[in-house]
Coordinates of C-alpha atoms and ligand atoms in Angstrom, one line a residue:
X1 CA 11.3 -31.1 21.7
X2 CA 12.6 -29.0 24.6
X3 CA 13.6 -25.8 23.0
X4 CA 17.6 -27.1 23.0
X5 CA 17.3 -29.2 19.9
X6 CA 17.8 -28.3 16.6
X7 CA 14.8 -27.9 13.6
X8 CA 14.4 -31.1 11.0
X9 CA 13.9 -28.0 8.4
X10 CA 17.5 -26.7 9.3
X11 CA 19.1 -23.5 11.5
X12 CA 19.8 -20.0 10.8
X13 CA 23.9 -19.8 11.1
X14 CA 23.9 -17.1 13.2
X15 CA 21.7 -14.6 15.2
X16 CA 22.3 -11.6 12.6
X17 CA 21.2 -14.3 9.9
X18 CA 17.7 -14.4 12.1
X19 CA 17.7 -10.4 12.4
X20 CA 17.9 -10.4 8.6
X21 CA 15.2 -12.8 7.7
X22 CA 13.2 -11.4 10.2
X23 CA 13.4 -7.7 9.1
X24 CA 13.0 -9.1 5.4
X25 CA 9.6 -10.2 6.4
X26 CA 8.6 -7.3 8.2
X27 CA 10.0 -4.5 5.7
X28 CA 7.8 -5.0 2.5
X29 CA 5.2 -3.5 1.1
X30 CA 4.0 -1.8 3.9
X31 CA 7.0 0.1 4.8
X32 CA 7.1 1.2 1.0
X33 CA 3.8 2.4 0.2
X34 CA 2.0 2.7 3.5
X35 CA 3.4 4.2 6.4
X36 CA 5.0 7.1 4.8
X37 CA 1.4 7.9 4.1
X38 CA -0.6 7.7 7.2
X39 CA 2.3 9.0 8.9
X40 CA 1.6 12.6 6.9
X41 CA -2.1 12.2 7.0
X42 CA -2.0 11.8 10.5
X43 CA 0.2 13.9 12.1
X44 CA 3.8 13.5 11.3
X45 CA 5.8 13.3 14.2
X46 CA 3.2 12.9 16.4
X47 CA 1.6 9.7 14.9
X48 CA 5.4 8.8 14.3
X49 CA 5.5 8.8 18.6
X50 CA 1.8 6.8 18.9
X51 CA 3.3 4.3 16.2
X52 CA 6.4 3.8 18.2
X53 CA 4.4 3.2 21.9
X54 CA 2.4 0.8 19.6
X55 CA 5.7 -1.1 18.5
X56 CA 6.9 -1.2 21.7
X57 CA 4.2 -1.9 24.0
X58 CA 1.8 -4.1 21.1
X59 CA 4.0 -5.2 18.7
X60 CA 7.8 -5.9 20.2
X61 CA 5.8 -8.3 23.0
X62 CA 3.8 -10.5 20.4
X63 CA 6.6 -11.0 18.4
X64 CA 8.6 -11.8 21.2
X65 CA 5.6 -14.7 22.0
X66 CA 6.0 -15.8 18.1
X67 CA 9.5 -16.4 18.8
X68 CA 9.5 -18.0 21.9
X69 CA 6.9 -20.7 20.7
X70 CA 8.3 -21.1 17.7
X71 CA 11.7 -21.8 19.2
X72 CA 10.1 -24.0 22.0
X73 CA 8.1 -26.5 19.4
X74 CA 10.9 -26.7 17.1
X75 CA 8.2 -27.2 14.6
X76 CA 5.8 -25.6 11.7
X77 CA 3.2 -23.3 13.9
X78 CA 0.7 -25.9 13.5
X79 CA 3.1 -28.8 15.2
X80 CA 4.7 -26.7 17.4
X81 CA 1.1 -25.8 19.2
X82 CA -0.3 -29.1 18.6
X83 CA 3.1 -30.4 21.1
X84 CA 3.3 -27.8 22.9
X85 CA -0.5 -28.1 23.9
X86 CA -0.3 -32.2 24.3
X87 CA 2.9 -31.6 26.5
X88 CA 1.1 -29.5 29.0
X89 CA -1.7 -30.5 29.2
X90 CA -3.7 -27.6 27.1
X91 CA -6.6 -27.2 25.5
X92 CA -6.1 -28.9 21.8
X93 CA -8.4 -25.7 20.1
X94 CA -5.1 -23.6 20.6
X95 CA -4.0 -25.3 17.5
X96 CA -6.4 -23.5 15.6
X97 CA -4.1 -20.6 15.9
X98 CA -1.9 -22.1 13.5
X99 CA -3.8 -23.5 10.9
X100 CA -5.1 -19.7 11.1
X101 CA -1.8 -18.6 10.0
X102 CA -1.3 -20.7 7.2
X103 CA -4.4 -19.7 5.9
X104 CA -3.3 -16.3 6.3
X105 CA -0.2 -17.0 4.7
X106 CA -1.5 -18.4 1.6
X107 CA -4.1 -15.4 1.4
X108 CA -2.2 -13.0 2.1
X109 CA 0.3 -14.7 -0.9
X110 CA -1.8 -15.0 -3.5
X111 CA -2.6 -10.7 -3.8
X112 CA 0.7 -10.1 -2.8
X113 CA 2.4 -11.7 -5.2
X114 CA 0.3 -9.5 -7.7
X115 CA 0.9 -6.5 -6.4
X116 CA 4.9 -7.4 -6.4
X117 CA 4.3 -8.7 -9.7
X118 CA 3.6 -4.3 -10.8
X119 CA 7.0 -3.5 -9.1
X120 CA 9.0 -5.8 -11.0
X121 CA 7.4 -4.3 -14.7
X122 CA 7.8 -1.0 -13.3
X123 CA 11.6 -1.8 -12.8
X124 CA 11.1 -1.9 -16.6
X125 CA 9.2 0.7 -17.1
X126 CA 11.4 3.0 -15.5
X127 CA 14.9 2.1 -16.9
X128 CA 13.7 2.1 -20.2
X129 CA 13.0 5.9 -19.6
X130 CA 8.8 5.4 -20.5
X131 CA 8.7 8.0 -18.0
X132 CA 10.9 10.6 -19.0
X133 CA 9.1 14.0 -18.8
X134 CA 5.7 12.7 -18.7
X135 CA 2.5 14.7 -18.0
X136 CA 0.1 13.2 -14.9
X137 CA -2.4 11.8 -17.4
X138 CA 0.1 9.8 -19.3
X139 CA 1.5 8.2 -16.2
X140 CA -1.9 7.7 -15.0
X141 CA -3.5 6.1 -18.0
X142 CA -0.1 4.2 -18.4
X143 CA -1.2 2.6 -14.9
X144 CA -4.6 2.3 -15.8
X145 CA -3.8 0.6 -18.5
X146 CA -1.5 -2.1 -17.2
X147 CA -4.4 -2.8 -14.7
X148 CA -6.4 -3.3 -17.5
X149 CA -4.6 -6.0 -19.1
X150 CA -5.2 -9.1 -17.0
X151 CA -2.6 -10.7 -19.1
X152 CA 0.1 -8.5 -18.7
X153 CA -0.4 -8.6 -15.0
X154 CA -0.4 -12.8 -14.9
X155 CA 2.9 -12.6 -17.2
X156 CA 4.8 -10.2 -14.1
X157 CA 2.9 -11.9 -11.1
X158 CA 3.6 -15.7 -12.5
X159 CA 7.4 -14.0 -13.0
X160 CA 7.5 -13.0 -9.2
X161 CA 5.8 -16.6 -8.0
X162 CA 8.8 -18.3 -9.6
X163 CA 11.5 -16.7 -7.8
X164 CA 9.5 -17.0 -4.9
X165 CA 9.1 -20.9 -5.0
X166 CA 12.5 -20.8 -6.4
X167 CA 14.0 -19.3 -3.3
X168 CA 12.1 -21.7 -0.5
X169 CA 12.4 -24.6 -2.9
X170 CA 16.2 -24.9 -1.6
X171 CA 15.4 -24.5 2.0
X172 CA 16.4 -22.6 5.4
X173 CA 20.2 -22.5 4.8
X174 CA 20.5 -22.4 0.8
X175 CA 17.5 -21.2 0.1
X176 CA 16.0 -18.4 2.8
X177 CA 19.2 -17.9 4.2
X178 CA 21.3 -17.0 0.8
X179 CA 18.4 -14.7 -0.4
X180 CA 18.4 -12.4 2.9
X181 CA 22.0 -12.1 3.0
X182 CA 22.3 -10.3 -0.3
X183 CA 19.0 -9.1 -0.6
X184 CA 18.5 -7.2 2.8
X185 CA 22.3 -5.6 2.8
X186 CA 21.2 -4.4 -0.6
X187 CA 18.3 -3.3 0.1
X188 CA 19.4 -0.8 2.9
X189 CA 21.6 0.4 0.8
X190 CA 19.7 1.4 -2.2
X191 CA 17.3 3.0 0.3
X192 CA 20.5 5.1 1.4
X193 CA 21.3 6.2 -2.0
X194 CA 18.0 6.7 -2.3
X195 CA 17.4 8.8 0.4
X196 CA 20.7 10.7 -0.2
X197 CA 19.0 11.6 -4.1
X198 CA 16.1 12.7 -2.0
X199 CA 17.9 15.2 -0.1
X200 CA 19.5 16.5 -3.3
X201 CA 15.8 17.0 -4.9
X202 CA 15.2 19.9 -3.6
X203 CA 11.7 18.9 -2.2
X204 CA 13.6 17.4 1.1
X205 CA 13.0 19.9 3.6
X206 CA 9.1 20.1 2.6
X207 CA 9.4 16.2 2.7
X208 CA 10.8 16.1 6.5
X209 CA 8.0 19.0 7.0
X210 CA 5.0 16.2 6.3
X211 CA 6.6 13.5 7.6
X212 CA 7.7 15.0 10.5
X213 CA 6.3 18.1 11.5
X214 CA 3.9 17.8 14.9
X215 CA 0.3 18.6 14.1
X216 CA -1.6 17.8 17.1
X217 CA -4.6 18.5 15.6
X218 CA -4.6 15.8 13.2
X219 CA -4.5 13.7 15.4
X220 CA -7.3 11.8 16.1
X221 CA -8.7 8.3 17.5
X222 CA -8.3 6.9 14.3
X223 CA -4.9 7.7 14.0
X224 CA -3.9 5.7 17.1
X225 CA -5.9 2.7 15.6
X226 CA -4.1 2.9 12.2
X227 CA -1.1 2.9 14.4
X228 CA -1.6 0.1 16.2
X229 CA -3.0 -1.6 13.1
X230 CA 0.1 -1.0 10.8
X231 CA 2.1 -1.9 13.5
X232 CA 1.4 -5.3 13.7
X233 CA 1.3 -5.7 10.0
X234 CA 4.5 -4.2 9.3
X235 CA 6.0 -7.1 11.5
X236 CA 4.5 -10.0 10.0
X237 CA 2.7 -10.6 13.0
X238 CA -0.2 -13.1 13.8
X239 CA -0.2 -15.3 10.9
X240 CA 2.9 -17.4 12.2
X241 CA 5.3 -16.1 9.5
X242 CA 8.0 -15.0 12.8
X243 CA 6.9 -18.2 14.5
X244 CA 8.1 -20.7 11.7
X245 CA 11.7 -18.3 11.8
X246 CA 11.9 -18.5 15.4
X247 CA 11.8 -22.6 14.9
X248 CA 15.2 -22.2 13.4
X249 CA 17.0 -19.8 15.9
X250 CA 19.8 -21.2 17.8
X251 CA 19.4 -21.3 21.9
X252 CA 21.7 -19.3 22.7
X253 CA 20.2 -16.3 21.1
X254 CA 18.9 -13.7 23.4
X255 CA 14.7 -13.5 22.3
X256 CA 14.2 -9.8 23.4
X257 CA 17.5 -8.3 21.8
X258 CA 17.0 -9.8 18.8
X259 CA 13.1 -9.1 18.5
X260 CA 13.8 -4.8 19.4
X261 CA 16.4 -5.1 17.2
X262 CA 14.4 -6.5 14.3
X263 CA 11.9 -4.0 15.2
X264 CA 14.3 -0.5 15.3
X265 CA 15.3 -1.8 11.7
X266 CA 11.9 -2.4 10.7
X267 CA 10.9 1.3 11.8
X268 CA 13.7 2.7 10.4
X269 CA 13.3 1.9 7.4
X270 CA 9.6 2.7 7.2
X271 CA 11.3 6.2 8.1
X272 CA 13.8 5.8 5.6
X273 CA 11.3 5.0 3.0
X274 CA 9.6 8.7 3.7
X275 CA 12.3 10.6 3.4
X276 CA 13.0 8.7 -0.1
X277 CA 9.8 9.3 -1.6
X278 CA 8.1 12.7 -0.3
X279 CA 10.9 14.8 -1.5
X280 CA 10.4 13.6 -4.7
X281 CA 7.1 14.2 -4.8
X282 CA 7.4 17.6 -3.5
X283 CA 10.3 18.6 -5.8
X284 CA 7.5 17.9 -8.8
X285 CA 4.9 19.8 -6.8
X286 CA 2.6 16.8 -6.9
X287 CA 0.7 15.9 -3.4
X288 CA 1.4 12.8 -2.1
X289 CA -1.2 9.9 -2.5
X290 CA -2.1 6.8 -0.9
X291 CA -1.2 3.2 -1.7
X292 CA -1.1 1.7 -5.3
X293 CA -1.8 5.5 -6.5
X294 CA 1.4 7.0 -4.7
X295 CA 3.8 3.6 -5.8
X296 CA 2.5 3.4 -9.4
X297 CA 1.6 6.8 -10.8
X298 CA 3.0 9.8 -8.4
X299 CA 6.4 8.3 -7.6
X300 CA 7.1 6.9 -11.5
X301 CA 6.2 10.8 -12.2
X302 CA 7.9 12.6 -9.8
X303 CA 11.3 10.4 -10.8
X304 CA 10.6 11.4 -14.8
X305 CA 10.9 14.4 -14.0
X306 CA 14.2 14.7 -12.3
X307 CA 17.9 14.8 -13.2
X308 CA 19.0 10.7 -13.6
X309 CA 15.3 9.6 -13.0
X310 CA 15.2 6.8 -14.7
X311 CA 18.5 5.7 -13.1
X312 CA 16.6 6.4 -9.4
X313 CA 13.2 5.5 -10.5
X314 CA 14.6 1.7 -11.5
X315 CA 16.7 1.7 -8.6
X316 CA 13.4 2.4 -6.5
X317 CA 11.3 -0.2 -8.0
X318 CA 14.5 -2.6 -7.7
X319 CA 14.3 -1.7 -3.9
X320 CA 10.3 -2.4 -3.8
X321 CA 10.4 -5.8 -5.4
X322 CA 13.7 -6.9 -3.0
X323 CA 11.2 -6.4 0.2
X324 CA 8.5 -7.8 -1.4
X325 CA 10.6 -11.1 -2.0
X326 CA 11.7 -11.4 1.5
X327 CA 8.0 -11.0 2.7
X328 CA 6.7 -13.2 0.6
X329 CA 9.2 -16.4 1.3
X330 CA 8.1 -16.2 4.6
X331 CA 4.6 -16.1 4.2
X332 CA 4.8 -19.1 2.8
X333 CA 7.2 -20.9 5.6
X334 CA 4.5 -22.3 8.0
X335 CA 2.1 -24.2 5.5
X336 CA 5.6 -25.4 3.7
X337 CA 7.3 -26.6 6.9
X338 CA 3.8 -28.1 7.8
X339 CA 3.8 -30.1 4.8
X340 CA 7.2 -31.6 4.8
X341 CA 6.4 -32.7 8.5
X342 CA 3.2 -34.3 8.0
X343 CA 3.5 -35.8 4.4
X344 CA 6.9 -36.0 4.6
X345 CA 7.3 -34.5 0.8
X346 CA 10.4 -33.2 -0.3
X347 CA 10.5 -29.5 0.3
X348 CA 11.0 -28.5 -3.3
X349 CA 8.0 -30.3 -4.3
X350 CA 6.1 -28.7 -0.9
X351 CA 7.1 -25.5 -2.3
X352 CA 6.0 -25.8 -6.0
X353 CA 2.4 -27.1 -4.6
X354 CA 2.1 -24.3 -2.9
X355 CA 3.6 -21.6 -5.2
X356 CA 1.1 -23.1 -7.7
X357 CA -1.7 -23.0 -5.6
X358 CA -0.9 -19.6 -4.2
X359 CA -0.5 -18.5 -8.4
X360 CA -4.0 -19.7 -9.0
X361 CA -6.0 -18.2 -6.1
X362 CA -3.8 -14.5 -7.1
X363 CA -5.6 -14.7 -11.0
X364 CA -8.4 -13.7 -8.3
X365 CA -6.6 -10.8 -7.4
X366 CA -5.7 -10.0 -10.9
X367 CA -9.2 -10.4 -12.7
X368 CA -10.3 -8.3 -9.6
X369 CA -8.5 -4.5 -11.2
X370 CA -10.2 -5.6 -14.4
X371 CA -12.7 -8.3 -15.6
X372 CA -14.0 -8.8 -12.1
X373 CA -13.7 -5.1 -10.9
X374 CA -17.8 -4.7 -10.3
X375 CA -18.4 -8.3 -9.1
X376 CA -18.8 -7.5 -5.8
X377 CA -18.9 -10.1 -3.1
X378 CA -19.5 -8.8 -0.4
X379 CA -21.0 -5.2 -0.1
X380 CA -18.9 -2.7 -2.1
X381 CA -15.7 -5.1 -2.3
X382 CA -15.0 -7.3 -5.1
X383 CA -12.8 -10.6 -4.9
X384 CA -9.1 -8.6 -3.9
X385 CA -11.2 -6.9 -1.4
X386 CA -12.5 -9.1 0.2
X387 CA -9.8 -10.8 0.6
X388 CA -7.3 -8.0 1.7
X389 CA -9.8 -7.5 4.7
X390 CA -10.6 -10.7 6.1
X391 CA -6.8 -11.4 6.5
X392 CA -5.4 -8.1 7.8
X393 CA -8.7 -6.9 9.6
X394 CA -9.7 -10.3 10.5
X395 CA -7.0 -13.1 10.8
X396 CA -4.4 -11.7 11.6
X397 CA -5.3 -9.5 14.8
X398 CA -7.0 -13.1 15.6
X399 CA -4.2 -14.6 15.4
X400 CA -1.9 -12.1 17.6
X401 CA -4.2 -11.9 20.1
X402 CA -4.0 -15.7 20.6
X403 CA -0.5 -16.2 20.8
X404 CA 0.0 -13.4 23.0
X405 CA -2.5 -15.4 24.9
X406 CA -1.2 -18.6 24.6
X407 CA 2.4 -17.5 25.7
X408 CA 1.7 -15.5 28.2
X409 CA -0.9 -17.4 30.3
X410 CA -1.0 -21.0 28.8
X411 CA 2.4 -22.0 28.3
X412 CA 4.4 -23.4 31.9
X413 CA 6.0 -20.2 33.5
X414 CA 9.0 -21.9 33.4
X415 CA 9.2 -22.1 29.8
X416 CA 8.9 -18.6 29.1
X417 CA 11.3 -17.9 32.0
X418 CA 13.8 -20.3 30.1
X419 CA 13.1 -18.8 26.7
X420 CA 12.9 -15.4 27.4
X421 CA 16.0 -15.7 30.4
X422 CA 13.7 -13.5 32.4
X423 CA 15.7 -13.6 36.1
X424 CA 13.7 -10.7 38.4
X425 CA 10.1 -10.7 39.1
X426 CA 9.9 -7.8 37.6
X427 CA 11.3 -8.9 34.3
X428 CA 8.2 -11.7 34.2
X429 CA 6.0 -9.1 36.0
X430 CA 6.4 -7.1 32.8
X431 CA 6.4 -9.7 30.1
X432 CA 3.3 -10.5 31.5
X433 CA 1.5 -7.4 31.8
X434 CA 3.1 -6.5 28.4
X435 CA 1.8 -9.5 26.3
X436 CA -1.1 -11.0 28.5
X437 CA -2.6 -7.8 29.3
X438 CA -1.8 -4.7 27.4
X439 CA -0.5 -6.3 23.9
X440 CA -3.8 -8.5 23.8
X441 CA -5.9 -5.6 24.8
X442 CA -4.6 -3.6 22.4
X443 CA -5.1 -6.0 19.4
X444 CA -8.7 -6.5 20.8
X445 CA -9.4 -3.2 20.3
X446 CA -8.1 -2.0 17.1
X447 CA -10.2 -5.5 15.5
X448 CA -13.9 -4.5 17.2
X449 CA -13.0 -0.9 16.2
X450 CA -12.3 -2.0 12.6
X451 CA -15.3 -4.8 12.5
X452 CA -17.7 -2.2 13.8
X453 CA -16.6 0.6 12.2
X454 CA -15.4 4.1 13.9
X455 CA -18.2 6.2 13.4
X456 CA -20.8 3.2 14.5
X457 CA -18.7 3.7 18.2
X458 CA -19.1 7.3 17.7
X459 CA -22.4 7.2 17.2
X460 CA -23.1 5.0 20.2
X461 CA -20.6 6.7 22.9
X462 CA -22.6 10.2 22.2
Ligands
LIG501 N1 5.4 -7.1 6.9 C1 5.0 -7.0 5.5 C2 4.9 -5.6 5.1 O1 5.0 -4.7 5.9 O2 4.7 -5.4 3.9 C3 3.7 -7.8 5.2 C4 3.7 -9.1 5.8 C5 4.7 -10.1 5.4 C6 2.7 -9.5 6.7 C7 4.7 -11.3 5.9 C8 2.7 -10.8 7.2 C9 3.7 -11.7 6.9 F1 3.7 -12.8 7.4

């Protein structure tokens, strides 16, 4: 494999087919539900200026190393490390890096999947008009009761795992390929409409206000590390996921034009997503909450209680589940394209193993919001918990900082040079210092921060 051949799992047909698979990973949950909330909490236009340094100087350069080895090994992220390690002569431990990411993946999966699995019954909910005028306690105990019905939420999680294994069953081309290329076009434009309702709401302006507004003062350290961390999730970074895409990208394609792009959409519609939902919320005087509360009970409200809700509210969760599908197919990519190499299954049967698997381990996740809410494993956190941490404070930031590692200082300069078509010195100059120096030491710190806990640091600096 030198990086000219083509992938045994198949090619994307074009470089705008990569940009879309690429960006369907990245926008997903955490466009939706996330940013638009720490961006309010923390500063509005000033965290959105920290986030974007930490896109460009943390998070374009690793995925720009994702790429580049993936396109180099040709392979699943395990194979392509394990060749690209025998054929220069490296250390075989770097392989770890991708068996890291597939555990990732299928963790990362199996609570994803349920929490997808509440968009698609909410596209229900909301086009059958449940929420039509309803007071805050109905829409709360509506969601409080769905979590409380483990049932309920296997029915509309097992309901999301079979389009998922449906989709990578049929492979690169017919499979990944077909999905992005109606999903993602769709997608951006219900978040148009959807934005353009929000501007109509009449909450708009006091929308752009929180989103947008410079507050210094909230600013704090922690907001640069909730940049840097949501950065780096919000691209599917350090789990592989981008490394198994960039097997199947044609050589010609430029790596860094590609990867910014992917990013500039990524970021814009996090933006996008803000502008959609705060005015809403605003136009129903409610105060905007965080995560599964501001999804599932605030934004369900806010839409019953506007002109054509239930058309926009549907439309909304139609939106949410589309990025959540083309996350999830490509968290699933590198232990799938592992398993066809090394067992030499068919892909379809790869892909129901794994779907399966994934389904069981997410009854975890679902018995977690009810029968197994106070079984707690591991101090406060119960089974969804615990998981949810160890992957995105713990595996992933891992797994970033390795391959920024790996491509920057283990792999043959030439290689890189190749790949990335850097020509000056001070084109490699700056690859390097972006993703052997600053890019890793960025990651570094943002995972001691989280493992040792803010105010621990605090405590000790003073
Ligand atoms: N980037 C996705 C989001 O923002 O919701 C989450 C994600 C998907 C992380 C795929 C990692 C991954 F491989």
């Amino acid at each position: 494999m030198d990086g000219n051949s083509e992938s045994r799992h198949g090619m994307w047909s074009s470089r705008w087919m990569f940009v879309l698979a690429a960006a369907g990973s990245a926008v997903g949950l955490g466009n939706l539900w996330r940013f638009p909330y720490i961006t309010g909490e923390n500063g509005g236009g000033a965290f959105v200026l920290i986030y974007l340094a930490c896109i460009a100087l943390v998070g374009i350069p690793i995925m720009m190393a994702e790429v580049l080895i993936g396109r180099q090994g040709r392979q699943s992220p395990v194979n392509s490390m394990l060749t690209l390690t025998q054929q220069h002569h490296r250390d075989s431990s770097w392989v770890l890096v991708g068996w890291m990411g597939v555990l990732a993946g299928f963790l990362i999966l199996s609570f994803y999947a349920v929490i997808a699995g509440w968009a698609l019954k909410y596209i229900f909910s909301l086009a059958s008009g449940a929420f039509a005028g309803a007071s805050g306690e109905h829409a709360t105990k509506a969601f409080e009761e769905f979590l409380a019905s483990p049932w309920e939420m296997i029915f509309w999680h097992s309901l999301f795992m079979v389009f998922v294994i449906f989709i990578i069953a049929r492979g690169v081309a017919s499979g990944l390929e077909t999905a992005v290329r109606w999903f993602m076009p769709l997608l951006f434009v219900l978040l148009a409409v959807l934005v353009g309702y929000g501007v109509t709401s009449g909450g708009f302006a006091q929308g752009v206000d929180f989103m947008f507004a410079f507050e210094w003062s909230k600013v704090t350290d922690t907001a640069l590390y909730e940049a840097l961390g949501h950065a780096f999730f919000t691209l599917s970074l350090g789990m592989g996921a981008i490394m198994a895409y960039g097997a199947y990208v044609p050589s010609a394609v430029s790596i860094t034009g590609t990867v910014v792009t992917i990013a500039v959409l990524d970021t814009l519609v996090a933006l996008a997503a803000g502008l959609a939902i705060f005015p809403v919320v605003f136009a129903n005087g409610l105060e905007p909450a965080q995560g599964p509360g501001l999804m599932f009970v605030t934004i369900p409200l806010a839409f019953g209680h506007l002109p054509l809700g239930a058309l926009f509210g549907t439309l909304f969760f139609i939106l949410v589940s589309f990025a959540a599908i083309t996350s999830a197919i490509s968290l699933t990519e590198p232990a799938l394209a592992y398993l066809v190499e090394q067992h030499n299954v068919k892909r379809s049967r790869a892909a129901i193993g794994i779907g399966l698997a994934c389904w069981l381990l997410g009854i975890g996740t679902v018995l977690s919001f009810n029968e197994w809410s106070d079984v707690h494993l591991l101090g406060e956190k119960n089974f969804f918990d615990v998981l949810d941490y160890f992957t995105q404070n713990i595996l992933l930031p891992l797994g970033g900082l390795f391959i920024a590692l790996f491509a920057a200082w283990a792999l043959p300069k030439a290689v890189t040079k190749h790949q990335l078509g850097l020509k000056t010195a001070w084109q490699e100059n700056g690859w390097l210092l972006l993703a052997g120096v600053v890019a890793p030491l960025g990651v570094l710190t943002v995972f001691l921060v989280t493992l040792i806990g803010i105010d621990n640091i605090r405590n000790w600096l003073s």
